[in-house]
Amino acid sequence: MRPERANFTERARREGRSEQELAIEAVRDAQDRAELKVDDVLAELMDSDAEILDYLK
């Protein structure tokens, strides 16, 4: 068994949850983190677009 899988299995046993529940939670957490990064990038792009438009006026 790969070390990551062993840790996942141990955590599931320790928390009384299934590996599937933990995997779903991990995927959702990763999606949330990715969405936050995308939101940050979009906000920066909007700010820079506004600065460019102000400059061009």
Short mmCIF file of N, CA and C in Angstrom, two decimals, residues 33-50:
data_model
loop_
_atom_site.label_atom_id
_atom_site.label_comp_id
_atom_site.label_asym_id
_atom_site.label_seq_id
_atom_site.Cartn_x
_atom_site.Cartn_y
_atom_site.Cartn_z
N ARG A 33 -10.12 25.74 -2.72
CA ARG A 33 -8.85 26.48 -2.80
C ARG A 33 -8.60 26.97 -4.22
N ALA A 34 -8.90 26.15 -5.21
CA ALA A 34 -8.70 26.54 -6.61
C ALA A 34 -9.62 27.69 -6.97
N GLU A 35 -10.88 27.64 -6.51
CA GLU A 35 -11.82 28.72 -6.80
C GLU A 35 -11.36 30.03 -6.19
N LEU A 36 -10.80 29.98 -5.00
CA LEU A 36 -10.29 31.20 -4.37
C LEU A 36 -9.16 31.79 -5.19
N LYS A 37 -8.28 30.95 -5.71
CA LYS A 37 -7.17 31.45 -6.53
C LYS A 37 -7.70 32.06 -7.82
N VAL A 38 -8.68 31.42 -8.44
CA VAL A 38 -9.26 31.96 -9.67
C VAL A 38 -9.92 33.31 -9.38
N ASP A 39 -10.64 33.41 -8.28
CA ASP A 39 -11.28 34.67 -7.91
C ASP A 39 -10.24 35.76 -7.71
N ASP A 40 -9.12 35.42 -7.08
CA ASP A 40 -8.04 36.40 -6.87
C ASP A 40 -7.48 36.87 -8.20
N VAL A 41 -7.25 35.95 -9.12
CA VAL A 41 -6.71 36.31 -10.44
C VAL A 41 -7.69 37.19 -11.20
N LEU A 42 -8.97 36.82 -11.16
CA LEU A 42 -9.97 37.63 -11.85
C LEU A 42 -10.05 39.04 -11.27
N ALA A 43 -9.96 39.15 -9.96
CA ALA A 43 -9.99 40.47 -9.33
C ALA A 43 -8.79 41.31 -9.77
N GLU A 44 -7.63 40.68 -9.84
CA GLU A 44 -6.43 41.40 -10.29
C GLU A 44 -6.57 41.84 -11.73
N LEU A 45 -7.13 40.97 -12.58
CA LEU A 45 -7.33 41.34 -13.98
C LEU A 45 -8.30 42.50 -14.12
N MET A 46 -9.35 42.48 -13.33
CA MET A 46 -10.32 43.58 -13.39
C MET A 46 -9.68 44.88 -12.95
N ASP A 47 -8.85 44.82 -11.91
CA ASP A 47 -8.15 46.03 -11.45
C ASP A 47 -7.21 46.55 -12.52
N SER A 48 -6.45 45.65 -13.14
CA SER A 48 -5.50 46.10 -14.15
C SER A 48 -6.23 46.62 -15.39
N ASP A 49 -7.37 46.00 -15.74
CA ASP A 49 -8.16 46.49 -16.86
C ASP A 49 -8.66 47.90 -16.56
N ALA A 50 -9.09 48.14 -15.35
CA ALA A 50 -9.58 49.47 -14.98
C ALA A 50 -8.45 50.49 -15.07
#
